[in-house]
Amino acid sequence: MTDVLLSGTDLRKSFGATPALDGASMTVRRGEIVAVMGPSGSGKSTLLHCLAGIVAPESGAVVFQGRELSAMSDRERSALRRGEFGFVFQFGQLVPELSLVENVALPLRLSGVRRKTAESTAREWMGRLEVDGIADKRPGEVSGGQGQRVAVARALVTGPKVIFADEPTGALDSLNGEQVMRLLVSTAKETGASIVLVTHEPRVAAYSDREVVVRDGKTRQVELVP
Amino acid sequence: MSIGHALLGLLETGPRHGYDLKRVYDEHFGHDRPLAYGQVYSTLSRLLRNGLVEESGVEPGGGPERKRYAITDAGVTDVTEWLVTPESPQIYLQSALYTKVVLALMSGRSAEDVLDAQRVAHLKAMRELTARKRDGDLADQLICDHALFHLEADLRWLELTTARLSDLGKQVAS
Amino acid sequence: MRAWLNDLAIGVRLAVGGGRTSLARFVLSTVGVGIAVAVLLLASSVGPVLDARDQRTYANLPDATPAAGVAPTHYARETSEFGEKRVNVIYLLGEGPTSPKPPGIATLPGEDEMYVSPALAALLGDPANTLLRERFPQRIVGTLSDTVVEKPTALLLYTGAGPQGREAPLTAYAFGIPHLEPEPMDPGLLLLLLLGTVALLVPVFIFLASSTRIAGAERDRRLSALRLVGSDSGQVRRIAAAETLVGALAGLLLGGALFLLGREMADDVELMNVSVYPADIVPTWWLAVLVLLAVPVLAVLTAQFALRRTIIEPLGVVRHSKPVRRRLVWRVAVVALGVVLLVWHGGVDANSQLWSYSIATGATLILLGVPILLPYLVEHTVSRLRGGPSSWQLAIRRLQLDSGTSARVVGGVATVLAGAVALQAVLLTQAGAFSVPDDHRVPSDVTMTVFAGPEVAEEAERIVKNAEGTLAVSSVQSFSVQFSAGESSQSLIVADCDTVRSVYAVDDCVDGQVFSPHYMTPEADGFLPGRTVRVVDYDGGSEPKVLAEWTYPASTRRLPPATIDRFDVGGLLATPGALPDLPGGYPTIRVQLDPAVPQAAEHVRNALQSLRWRAWSSLDNAPVLSQSQREYLTIRRGLLVGSVFTLLLGGISLLVLALEHIRERRRPLAILAASGVPTGALARSLLWQIAIPIALGVAVAVPAGIGLATLITNLSADLLRVDWPGVAIMTAAAAALGLLVSLLTLPFLRSATRLDALRTE
């Protein structure tokens, strides 16, 4: 298979006695949107965490652009999360103390970009996600949908290659969820970023190009009927 | 769905030619099944007979296709009544999907396989609808969402059934 | 380097200006650190305050070393009591225009003039004190400035001595003597002082550490969100460091401001006979620098220590791993080391200063053991608790999840308690060693002793007899007896049988008898019948003047113990017939005051004032103390003041903790309230959450304190005395503190459980 950007092979991970991943594998190609589906507790999120280098699997390998994540130092993995990856979670990923524009600028600032530059880039992205009007508010002062769009802006601000989205619409109503998905997918397509989209909602998964099903910690690769 | 009511509703925004009506109807509601001309005219003549529409003029050139129709007061009342009368919820007790799953289980085949196959098909349809929705106008979005929610409901039911059945399987096995 | 600054900037940004919640957090930690800093600065000012006081005291002392070409100033001093207050009166007479003057005085005052200290000026100006004004009717020609008066409340008076001044006991050729290097402190006292300092400062540091760890859970969440966005562990550490640093620095500023403010108010405060000039309250520079450095460093270190787990788990938000079980081993090791230091003092010479330091280190370790053991104890106790009413269950479950914070803060209070129990037991035991009379004085305002020089003895007796308020007067003479030159001496009091009968209730007194108090065994001290001893008079000088030789009589009678308490003889008591003829010794006149006359004592003193420095009086309830005894009392007073302060500080930190707890758990509390849990149950659960750690704290502190006291008193082979009611009172105070804090949090709980609290994100 050509153009594989990120792959996880035979990943295993357990929390205490309960196995969360029990031999899961998946690949993500460049520019591709892959939905990870499955019932609650099936290991979807853990799979995403492993692929993103947040959680180290007990066995198996995660390879991003030819480099194995487990061989990297914490510093390198952090740099990867900062520069090459973007994250949109269900909630809680925005820092409540910072204004929204500061939140979006955060990954840039952590990489050492000057405040002014970082914030003007952040404002640009917020414009693309139609939330530039609330840039100076704090996360507690805006609606859930607005917050999620800000989170999307933050995930995109560094021009990442992969965006990890874990139930990005989970806390939203249908309309807001649709809006967030539409903006996430269209901006990702424009920038050529891949998306790993964990969801249990088929409607959200329908935004993907392909789906991977996780059940009891195992992935079931389902080939498309031609 | 009643085509008559739909045409009346469209005429409420202003008099139209029969051809016009077909075009607007197709645009909004006819994604899967465009109306045939014959259907339009037979419906219009029924509405005419019942006094719900009237002819409001003929374009030069003659012929039935150049006639303009307008809604009458009785027609407006009729549309209003139709809109506020709730649709009886459709209850799918006889769907093919249900039959398949039950048969798969009864015959000892894997319900998961049925599910996965169905998911692929459903998601494929949903993807197409989603793509159409992304590029379409509000009306497109509404109709696609309607279909999407129904498809999603199917899938969710399948997921739930499978989860229940695998639990049942475990119970039997233990 | 720029990247570092960048990280620090993000941390600073997170600490300040982050909306209401982060503002509340910032204020709480700033106030906490501020109070601790103010206390530390105050503690580091104690040395300079004492130094400044000494300096002024020494500058005022006359230098009797003759200097050529200086016409000396005659100098006599007298302490005149007025009620509970003591006025230092100094009489001066210059021989010529060049005669030296004490600091702060422009010209030597005449007999009808006086310079007074500000406090005395105020006292004289008070219309309620007309008797004092009558005693000192001289014209006030000047008020002494702060720079020459020992302390703000000091009552000091300079007046002219007149021609009589030539007989004054001292002749000054200059004022101000070099600051004598203080003698090394008695090791016992030093130990007491070190122990007290440790007991008082350990809680301050605990408080400091817990203040910088306020809202730990919130901070962990925030930092793991940062981790997620891709900050590496180093960056997160730096950001967290900058964040706490901001609080610590703001706390330093606030602490400095509080310190300066408190300093200004020091003028008006007199606490347990201690008063201080604001200008004197200047921290020792190196201690101040130490505080300035230690506070931020400590803040950053605690923050880093608290980060241990967040670093490993960037998804702290998502998955709560079970908290690490606390380990017992190192905690016990600290205490054990302390015990070892106390039991085996490493061959260090007992009662040397080094010994004191080694003991103090051991004691410090044992006291530190209290806050170190407490979290372990709380954790293991609550993990075993089950059942109970729902408020109890809520509290227990909460403590099971996170007992660290409350245990840490309660640790501060428990340390104060342990320190106080230990100190108090050691104090009580040492009180025996220093044999300080009990503080509860016998209310014998009715007898007064007047001392007068031999030349004015008769006059004094006459004056006192005629004074208003005098009921009866009896007189005894004081001498000393010595076996041979250079040997120590014993006191000898000569009184006639009338006095012996009336004062000592010896009804069958016959002239020629000798008496001894019950606590003295004359034979054991060498007073054997027929032995020849010398009766001497010290007369203020160091070389005694031999007045007569005396053959010790064959028998000595015993004075009834009950009467000694009223008028101690301090040695032998002889009737004149038992002794050879003696020139007038130092007479002691005992005055019985008339309880019917208000301020009888003041009238007698006023009458005696005409004799000026040649006679002085003291009410018999005022004990005369030695230097060590005075030091001991000063230390005891200081420790008590400090304990009150620290306990208060502990209370404040408990309050801060409780408020922080409510703030952090606003939403769960609101949900509980919304689902019908009565506020009362929530309040009780908060109370339990404070009460359980406090109860355990007391359970650790009291044995620790008593154990420590036992170990220390064992060293000096004293018998341990524990003031159980005192322990009970302190324990009750700690419990009351917990209850009070819970009560104070109630309004905040109410506002947190209003249903609109649910709305906030």
PDB file of C-alpha atoms in Angstrom, chain A residues 37-39 174 178 182 185-186 189 200-211 213 215-216 220 222-225, chain B residues 110 112-113 115-117 119-120 123-124 126-128 130-131 133-134 141 145 148-149 151-152 155-156 159 162-163 170:
ATOM      1  CA  MET A  37     -16.203   2.821  15.090  1.00  0.00           C
ATOM      2  CA  GLY A  38     -17.381   0.454  17.699  1.00  0.00           C
ATOM      3  CA  PRO A  39     -19.461   0.217  20.870  1.00  0.00           C
ATOM      4  CA  SER A 174     -27.077  17.385  15.807  1.00  0.00           C
ATOM      5  CA  GLU A 178     -22.975  18.739  11.706  1.00  0.00           C
ATOM      6  CA  ARG A 182     -18.472  19.995   7.998  1.00  0.00           C
ATOM      7  CA  VAL A 185     -13.633  17.818   7.127  1.00  0.00           C
ATOM      8  CA  SER A 186     -13.561  20.645   4.614  1.00  0.00           C
ATOM      9  CA  LYS A 189      -9.394  18.318   2.876  1.00  0.00           C
ATOM     10  CA  HIS A 200     -19.937   5.713  17.690  1.00  0.00           C
ATOM     11  CA  GLU A 201     -22.340   7.771  15.566  1.00  0.00           C
ATOM     12  CA  PRO A 202     -22.748   6.452  12.007  1.00  0.00           C
ATOM     13  CA  ARG A 203     -23.845   9.904  10.864  1.00  0.00           C
ATOM     14  CA  VAL A 204     -20.510  11.339  11.956  1.00  0.00           C
ATOM     15  CA  ALA A 205     -18.662   8.373  10.523  1.00  0.00           C
ATOM     16  CA  ALA A 206     -20.340   9.095   7.210  1.00  0.00           C
ATOM     17  CA  TYR A 207     -17.962  12.033   6.823  1.00  0.00           C
ATOM     18  CA  SER A 208     -15.091   9.573   6.523  1.00  0.00           C
ATOM     19  CA  ASP A 209     -13.609   7.914   3.502  1.00  0.00           C
ATOM     20  CA  ARG A 210     -13.296   4.563   5.189  1.00  0.00           C
ATOM     21  CA  GLU A 211     -14.129   2.965   8.491  1.00  0.00           C
ATOM     22  CA  VAL A 213     -14.484  -1.235  13.405  1.00  0.00           C
ATOM     23  CA  ARG A 215     -14.796  -4.693  18.913  1.00  0.00           C
ATOM     24  CA  ASP A 216     -13.409  -6.125  22.190  1.00  0.00           C
ATOM     25  CA  ARG A 220     -12.233  -5.782  12.077  1.00  0.00           C
ATOM     26  CA  VAL A 222     -14.002  -4.514   6.447  1.00  0.00           C
ATOM     27  CA  GLU A 223     -13.204  -4.171   2.801  1.00  0.00           C
ATOM     28  CA  LEU A 224     -15.505  -2.110   0.653  1.00  0.00           C
ATOM     29  CA  VAL A 225     -17.726  -4.035  -1.608  1.00  0.00           C
TER      30      VAL A 225
ATOM     31  CA  SER B 110     -22.949 -14.893  12.354  1.00  0.00           C
ATOM     32  CA  GLU B 112     -21.967  -9.833  13.100  1.00  0.00           C
ATOM     33  CA  ASP B 113     -21.323 -10.635   9.481  1.00  0.00           C
ATOM     34  CA  LEU B 115     -24.147  -6.329  10.533  1.00  0.00           C
ATOM     35  CA  ASP B 116     -20.764  -5.637   8.997  1.00  0.00           C
ATOM     36  CA  ALA B 117     -22.022  -6.185   5.491  1.00  0.00           C
ATOM     37  CA  ARG B 119     -22.834  -1.359   7.796  1.00  0.00           C
ATOM     38  CA  VAL B 120     -20.636  -1.125   4.757  1.00  0.00           C
ATOM     39  CA  LEU B 123     -22.269   3.794   5.349  1.00  0.00           C
ATOM     40  CA  LYS B 124     -21.643   3.879   1.640  1.00  0.00           C
ATOM     41  CA  MET B 126     -24.635   7.663   4.048  1.00  0.00           C
ATOM     42  CA  ARG B 127     -21.333   8.868   2.638  1.00  0.00           C
ATOM     43  CA  GLU B 128     -22.989   9.679  -0.666  1.00  0.00           C
ATOM     44  CA  THR B 130     -23.246  13.381   3.246  1.00  0.00           C
ATOM     45  CA  ALA B 131     -21.268  14.407   0.186  1.00  0.00           C
ATOM     46  CA  LYS B 133     -25.441  17.473   1.627  1.00  0.00           C
ATOM     47  CA  ARG B 134     -22.058  19.218   1.794  1.00  0.00           C
ATOM     48  CA  GLN B 141     -29.420  19.245   3.514  1.00  0.00           C
ATOM     49  CA  ASP B 145     -30.431  14.484   6.800  1.00  0.00           C
ATOM     50  CA  LEU B 148     -29.256   9.866   7.033  1.00  0.00           C
ATOM     51  CA  PHE B 149     -31.120   9.736  10.320  1.00  0.00           C
ATOM     52  CA  LEU B 151     -30.109   4.949   7.936  1.00  0.00           C
ATOM     53  CA  GLU B 152     -28.422   5.704  11.198  1.00  0.00           C
ATOM     54  CA  LEU B 155     -27.442   0.815  11.948  1.00  0.00           C
ATOM     55  CA  ARG B 156     -27.946   1.579  15.594  1.00  0.00           C
ATOM     56  CA  GLU B 159     -25.451  -2.613  16.634  1.00  0.00           C
ATOM     57  CA  THR B 162     -25.745  -7.669  17.748  1.00  0.00           C
ATOM     58  CA  ALA B 163     -24.503  -6.577  21.135  1.00  0.00           C
ATOM     59  CA  LYS B 170     -22.106 -15.790  25.988  1.00  0.00           C
TER      60      LYS B 170
END
